[in-house]
């Protein structure tokens, strides 16, 4: 049995194939689904789990993106239990703060601090557990994508201009040490060339000499440019 056949049997490979059959960046879709599944599993089963509560406490809750996503699920009880833990932790941190002496040379600008360093109060959501789950899933799917694009097992599905957004191409290249399988660069180059010409046409419509020309598919090219570069809007 070849490597490609082996890959096909793995669940991530199967899920990636399924996502590539749909519109838009497959990686964006898979990462988004991961977050939703993770939040559902958490809310329905794990809010009383001590290890989960410990993790939630240390990050002082979810990051803003995932906190608002969780609120939309209308799982008030789960949120009340989890945020109760974070709020008690915050109270404890604040009461400890009262005894600290004022430093002689304080950093007075919020811009000069880097990633919460030196902050007495941790930034809520830093180290968000849903972000961590997303990152793990993203890396797993990117590896499957790189393998599948290299051994040809994903060739029939890698054709749409938006199969993989540039943000995810960038992450794939980072994962493989600055390299991309030719198949991936090929589809991206094709998509970028097509988009570039549509954007030029769009700009041309604003030139009075060509203002009478009828509009074609270039009409939504600015929107497609954002989508191609960034993928699906992250919730
Ligand atoms: Zn993407
Ligand atoms: Zn998050």
Short mmCIF file of C-alpha atoms and ligand atoms in Angstrom, two decimals:
data_model
loop_
_atom_site.label_atom_id
_atom_site.label_comp_id
_atom_site.label_asym_id
_atom_site.label_seq_id
_atom_site.Cartn_x
_atom_site.Cartn_y
_atom_site.Cartn_z
CA UNK A 1 0.00 0.00 0.00
CA UNK A 2 1.44 3.38 -1.03
CA UNK A 3 1.81 6.43 1.12
CA UNK A 4 -1.08 8.19 -0.56
CA UNK A 5 -3.46 5.33 0.20
CA UNK A 6 -2.34 5.30 3.77
CA UNK A 7 -3.06 9.00 4.06
CA UNK A 8 -6.51 8.59 2.63
CA UNK A 9 -7.41 6.36 5.51
CA UNK A 10 -6.63 8.97 8.14
CA UNK A 11 -9.52 11.00 9.48
CA UNK A 12 -7.82 14.40 8.98
CA UNK A 13 -7.16 13.50 5.33
CA UNK A 14 -10.79 12.53 4.85
CA UNK A 15 -11.97 15.74 6.52
CA UNK A 16 -9.61 17.84 4.41
CA UNK A 17 -10.94 16.22 1.23
CA UNK A 18 -14.46 16.98 2.34
CA UNK A 19 -13.59 20.62 3.08
CA UNK A 20 -11.81 21.00 -0.27
CA UNK A 21 -15.04 19.99 -2.01
CA UNK A 22 -16.76 23.04 -0.54
CA UNK A 23 -16.41 26.74 -1.32
CA UNK A 24 -13.69 28.84 0.22
CA UNK A 25 -10.46 27.99 2.02
CA UNK A 26 -10.60 24.42 3.31
CA UNK A 27 -8.21 25.16 6.18
CA UNK A 28 -10.26 28.15 7.38
CA UNK A 29 -13.38 25.98 7.37
CA UNK A 30 -11.73 23.12 9.27
CA UNK A 31 -10.28 25.43 11.91
CA UNK A 32 -13.63 27.14 12.35
CA UNK A 33 -15.38 23.77 12.77
CA UNK A 34 -12.77 22.72 15.31
CA UNK A 35 -13.52 25.75 17.49
CA UNK A 36 -17.27 25.16 17.33
CA UNK A 37 -16.93 21.42 18.14
CA UNK A 38 -14.52 22.19 20.96
CA UNK A 39 -16.85 24.78 22.50
CA UNK A 40 -19.83 22.44 22.24
CA UNK A 41 -17.95 19.58 23.88
CA UNK A 42 -16.76 21.92 26.60
CA UNK A 43 -20.17 23.44 27.35
CA UNK A 44 -22.10 20.21 27.35
CA UNK A 45 -19.71 17.94 29.20
CA UNK A 46 -16.66 19.56 30.71
CA UNK A 47 -17.51 22.75 32.58
CA UNK A 48 -17.17 20.97 35.94
CA UNK A 49 -13.93 19.19 35.04
CA UNK A 50 -11.19 20.41 37.45
CA UNK A 51 -8.47 20.36 34.78
CA UNK A 52 -10.63 22.40 32.41
CA UNK A 53 -11.45 24.88 35.15
CA UNK A 54 -7.76 25.19 35.98
CA UNK A 55 -6.94 25.99 32.35
CA UNK A 56 -9.82 28.45 32.10
CA UNK A 57 -8.63 30.13 35.29
CA UNK A 58 -5.06 30.54 34.07
CA UNK A 59 -6.14 32.31 30.87
CA UNK A 60 -8.88 34.27 32.66
CA UNK A 61 -11.43 32.92 30.22
CA UNK A 62 -11.62 32.82 26.44
CA UNK A 63 -10.10 35.35 24.02
CA UNK A 64 -12.62 37.89 22.71
CA UNK A 65 -13.30 35.99 19.49
CA UNK A 66 -14.13 32.75 21.28
CA UNK A 67 -15.88 34.38 24.23
CA UNK A 68 -18.40 36.03 21.94
CA UNK A 69 -18.72 32.85 19.91
CA UNK A 70 -19.47 30.98 23.16
CA UNK A 71 -22.05 33.59 24.18
CA UNK A 72 -23.88 33.03 20.91
CA UNK A 73 -24.38 29.39 21.87
CA UNK A 74 -26.71 30.51 24.67
CA UNK A 75 -25.25 28.04 27.12
CA UNK A 76 -25.72 30.35 30.08
CA UNK A 77 -25.13 27.71 32.75
CA UNK A 78 -21.83 26.50 31.31
CA UNK A 79 -20.62 30.08 30.91
CA UNK A 80 -21.74 30.97 34.44
CA UNK A 81 -19.78 28.04 35.90
CA UNK A 82 -16.61 28.74 33.90
CA UNK A 83 -16.64 32.51 34.28
CA UNK A 84 -17.37 32.11 37.98
CA UNK A 85 -13.97 30.44 38.23
CA UNK A 86 -12.25 33.20 36.24
CA UNK A 87 -13.91 35.97 38.24
CA UNK A 88 -12.90 34.45 41.59
CA UNK A 89 -9.35 34.14 40.31
CA UNK A 90 -9.36 37.77 39.21
CA UNK A 91 -10.58 38.87 42.65
CA UNK A 92 -7.75 36.92 44.23
CA UNK A 93 -5.17 38.53 41.93
CA UNK A 94 -6.50 41.99 42.69
CA UNK A 95 -6.44 41.52 46.44
CA UNK A 96 -2.79 40.41 46.21
CA UNK A 97 -2.02 43.53 44.19
CA UNK A 98 -2.95 45.89 47.00
CA UNK A 99 0.17 44.92 48.98
CA UNK A 100 2.62 45.54 46.10
CA UNK A 101 4.84 48.64 46.39
CA UNK A 102 4.74 51.18 43.58
CA UNK A 103 7.79 50.65 41.32
CA UNK A 104 10.41 53.41 40.97
CA UNK A 105 10.60 53.34 37.17
CA UNK A 106 7.22 52.34 35.87
CA UNK A 107 6.60 51.65 32.19
CA UNK A 108 4.21 54.45 31.47
CA UNK A 109 3.16 53.56 27.94
CA UNK A 110 0.91 50.68 27.08
CA UNK A 111 2.74 50.51 23.75
CA UNK A 112 6.08 49.74 25.34
CA UNK A 113 4.88 46.58 26.98
CA UNK A 114 5.19 43.42 24.93
CA UNK A 115 2.63 40.65 25.13
CA UNK A 116 1.49 41.42 28.64
CA UNK A 117 4.97 41.29 30.09
CA UNK A 118 5.19 43.30 33.25
CA UNK A 119 1.43 43.53 33.53
CA UNK A 120 0.23 42.95 37.06
CA UNK A 121 -3.15 41.94 35.84
CA UNK A 122 -2.98 39.29 33.15
CA UNK A 123 -4.85 40.02 29.95
CA UNK A 124 -8.08 38.01 29.88
CA UNK A 125 -8.03 35.39 27.15
CA UNK A 126 -4.28 35.21 26.69
CA UNK A 127 -3.59 31.48 26.32
CA UNK A 128 -7.25 30.83 25.35
CA UNK A 129 -7.94 27.08 25.31
CA UNK A 130 -10.06 27.26 22.15
CA UNK A 131 -7.25 29.08 20.32
CA UNK A 132 -4.89 26.31 21.45
CA UNK A 133 -7.28 23.66 20.09
CA UNK A 134 -7.53 25.60 16.81
CA UNK A 135 -3.75 25.87 16.49
CA UNK A 136 -3.31 22.15 17.05
CA UNK A 137 -5.96 21.24 14.49
CA UNK A 138 -4.58 23.77 12.02
CA UNK A 139 -1.12 22.27 12.21
CA UNK A 140 -2.48 18.75 11.78
CA UNK A 141 -4.50 19.72 8.68
CA UNK A 142 -1.66 21.77 7.22
CA UNK A 143 0.61 18.73 7.45
CA UNK A 144 -1.99 16.59 5.66
CA UNK A 145 -2.35 19.31 3.02
CA UNK A 146 1.40 19.47 2.45
CA UNK A 147 1.65 15.68 2.17
CA UNK A 148 -1.38 15.38 -0.10
CA UNK A 149 -0.22 18.20 -2.38
CA UNK A 150 3.21 16.63 -2.61
CA UNK A 151 2.22 13.01 -3.27
CA UNK A 152 -0.59 14.03 -5.62
CA UNK A 153 -3.40 12.41 -3.63
CA UNK A 154 -5.24 15.74 -3.35
CA UNK A 155 -4.64 16.88 -6.94
CA UNK A 156 -8.20 16.33 -8.14
CA UNK A 157 -9.49 18.56 -5.31
CA UNK A 158 -6.85 21.27 -5.41
CA UNK A 159 -8.09 23.41 -8.24
CA UNK A 160 -10.46 26.14 -7.02
CA UNK A 161 -8.89 29.57 -6.76
CA UNK A 162 -9.86 29.75 -3.11
CA UNK A 163 -9.04 26.14 -2.09
CA UNK A 164 -6.42 27.49 0.28
CA UNK A 165 -6.15 31.16 1.27
CA UNK A 166 -2.81 32.96 1.28
CA UNK A 167 -2.84 33.14 5.08
CA UNK A 168 -2.87 29.36 5.18
CA UNK A 169 -0.33 29.06 2.37
CA UNK A 170 1.93 31.23 4.47
CA UNK A 171 1.43 28.98 7.50
CA UNK A 172 1.98 25.86 5.40
CA UNK A 173 5.26 27.28 4.10
CA UNK A 174 6.34 28.14 7.63
CA UNK A 175 5.58 24.59 8.71
CA UNK A 176 7.70 23.11 5.94
CA UNK A 177 10.62 25.46 6.51
CA UNK A 178 9.97 27.94 3.73
CA UNK A 179 8.92 25.54 1.00
CA UNK A 180 5.63 24.71 -0.74
CA UNK A 181 4.67 21.77 -2.97
CA UNK A 182 4.55 22.93 -6.64
CA UNK A 183 0.86 22.07 -6.89
CA UNK A 184 0.04 24.61 -4.20
CA UNK A 185 2.12 27.41 -5.68
CA UNK A 186 0.60 26.61 -9.08
CA UNK A 187 -3.02 27.08 -7.99
CA UNK A 188 -2.16 30.15 -5.95
CA UNK A 189 -0.27 31.76 -8.84
CA UNK A 190 -3.16 31.09 -11.18
CA UNK A 191 -5.69 32.55 -8.74
CA UNK A 192 -3.57 35.63 -8.04
CA UNK A 193 -2.99 36.31 -11.74
CA UNK A 194 -6.70 36.11 -12.49
CA UNK A 195 -7.55 38.31 -9.52
CA UNK A 196 -4.85 40.83 -10.43
CA UNK A 197 -6.29 41.29 -13.90
CA UNK A 198 -9.81 41.73 -12.46
CA UNK A 199 -8.54 44.36 -10.04
CA UNK A 200 -6.92 46.23 -12.94
CA UNK A 201 -10.21 46.13 -14.82
CA UNK A 202 -11.99 47.42 -11.75
CA UNK A 203 -9.66 50.41 -11.56
CA UNK A 204 -10.02 50.98 -15.31
CA UNK A 205 -13.77 51.55 -14.94
CA UNK A 206 -12.90 54.72 -13.07
CA UNK A 207 -11.01 56.08 -16.06
CA UNK A 208 -13.41 58.26 -18.08
CA UNK A 209 -12.04 56.82 -21.35
CA UNK A 210 -13.29 53.35 -20.42
CA UNK A 211 -16.22 54.26 -18.21
CA UNK A 212 -18.71 53.02 -20.80
CA UNK A 213 -17.31 49.47 -20.76
CA UNK A 214 -19.73 46.95 -19.24
CA UNK A 215 -18.90 45.44 -15.87
CA UNK A 216 -18.02 41.78 -15.66
CA UNK A 217 -16.79 39.48 -12.93
CA UNK A 218 -14.35 42.18 -11.81
CA UNK A 219 -17.26 43.79 -9.95
CA UNK A 220 -16.58 41.90 -6.72
CA UNK A 221 -12.80 41.65 -7.14
CA UNK A 222 -11.90 43.79 -4.08
CA UNK A 223 -13.98 41.42 -1.96
CA UNK A 224 -12.39 38.39 -3.60
CA UNK A 225 -8.94 39.86 -2.95
CA UNK A 226 -9.59 40.02 0.78
CA UNK A 227 -11.01 36.49 0.74
CA UNK A 228 -8.11 35.06 -1.23
CA UNK A 229 -5.55 36.62 1.08
CA UNK A 230 -7.24 36.10 4.42
CA UNK A 231 -9.72 33.30 3.85
CA UNK A 232 -12.96 33.11 5.75
CA UNK A 233 -13.72 35.87 8.20
CA UNK A 234 -12.78 34.58 11.62
CA UNK A 235 -15.67 34.63 14.02
ZN1 LIG B 1 -7.57 29.87 5.08
ZN1 LIG B 2 -9.50 31.98 21.50
#
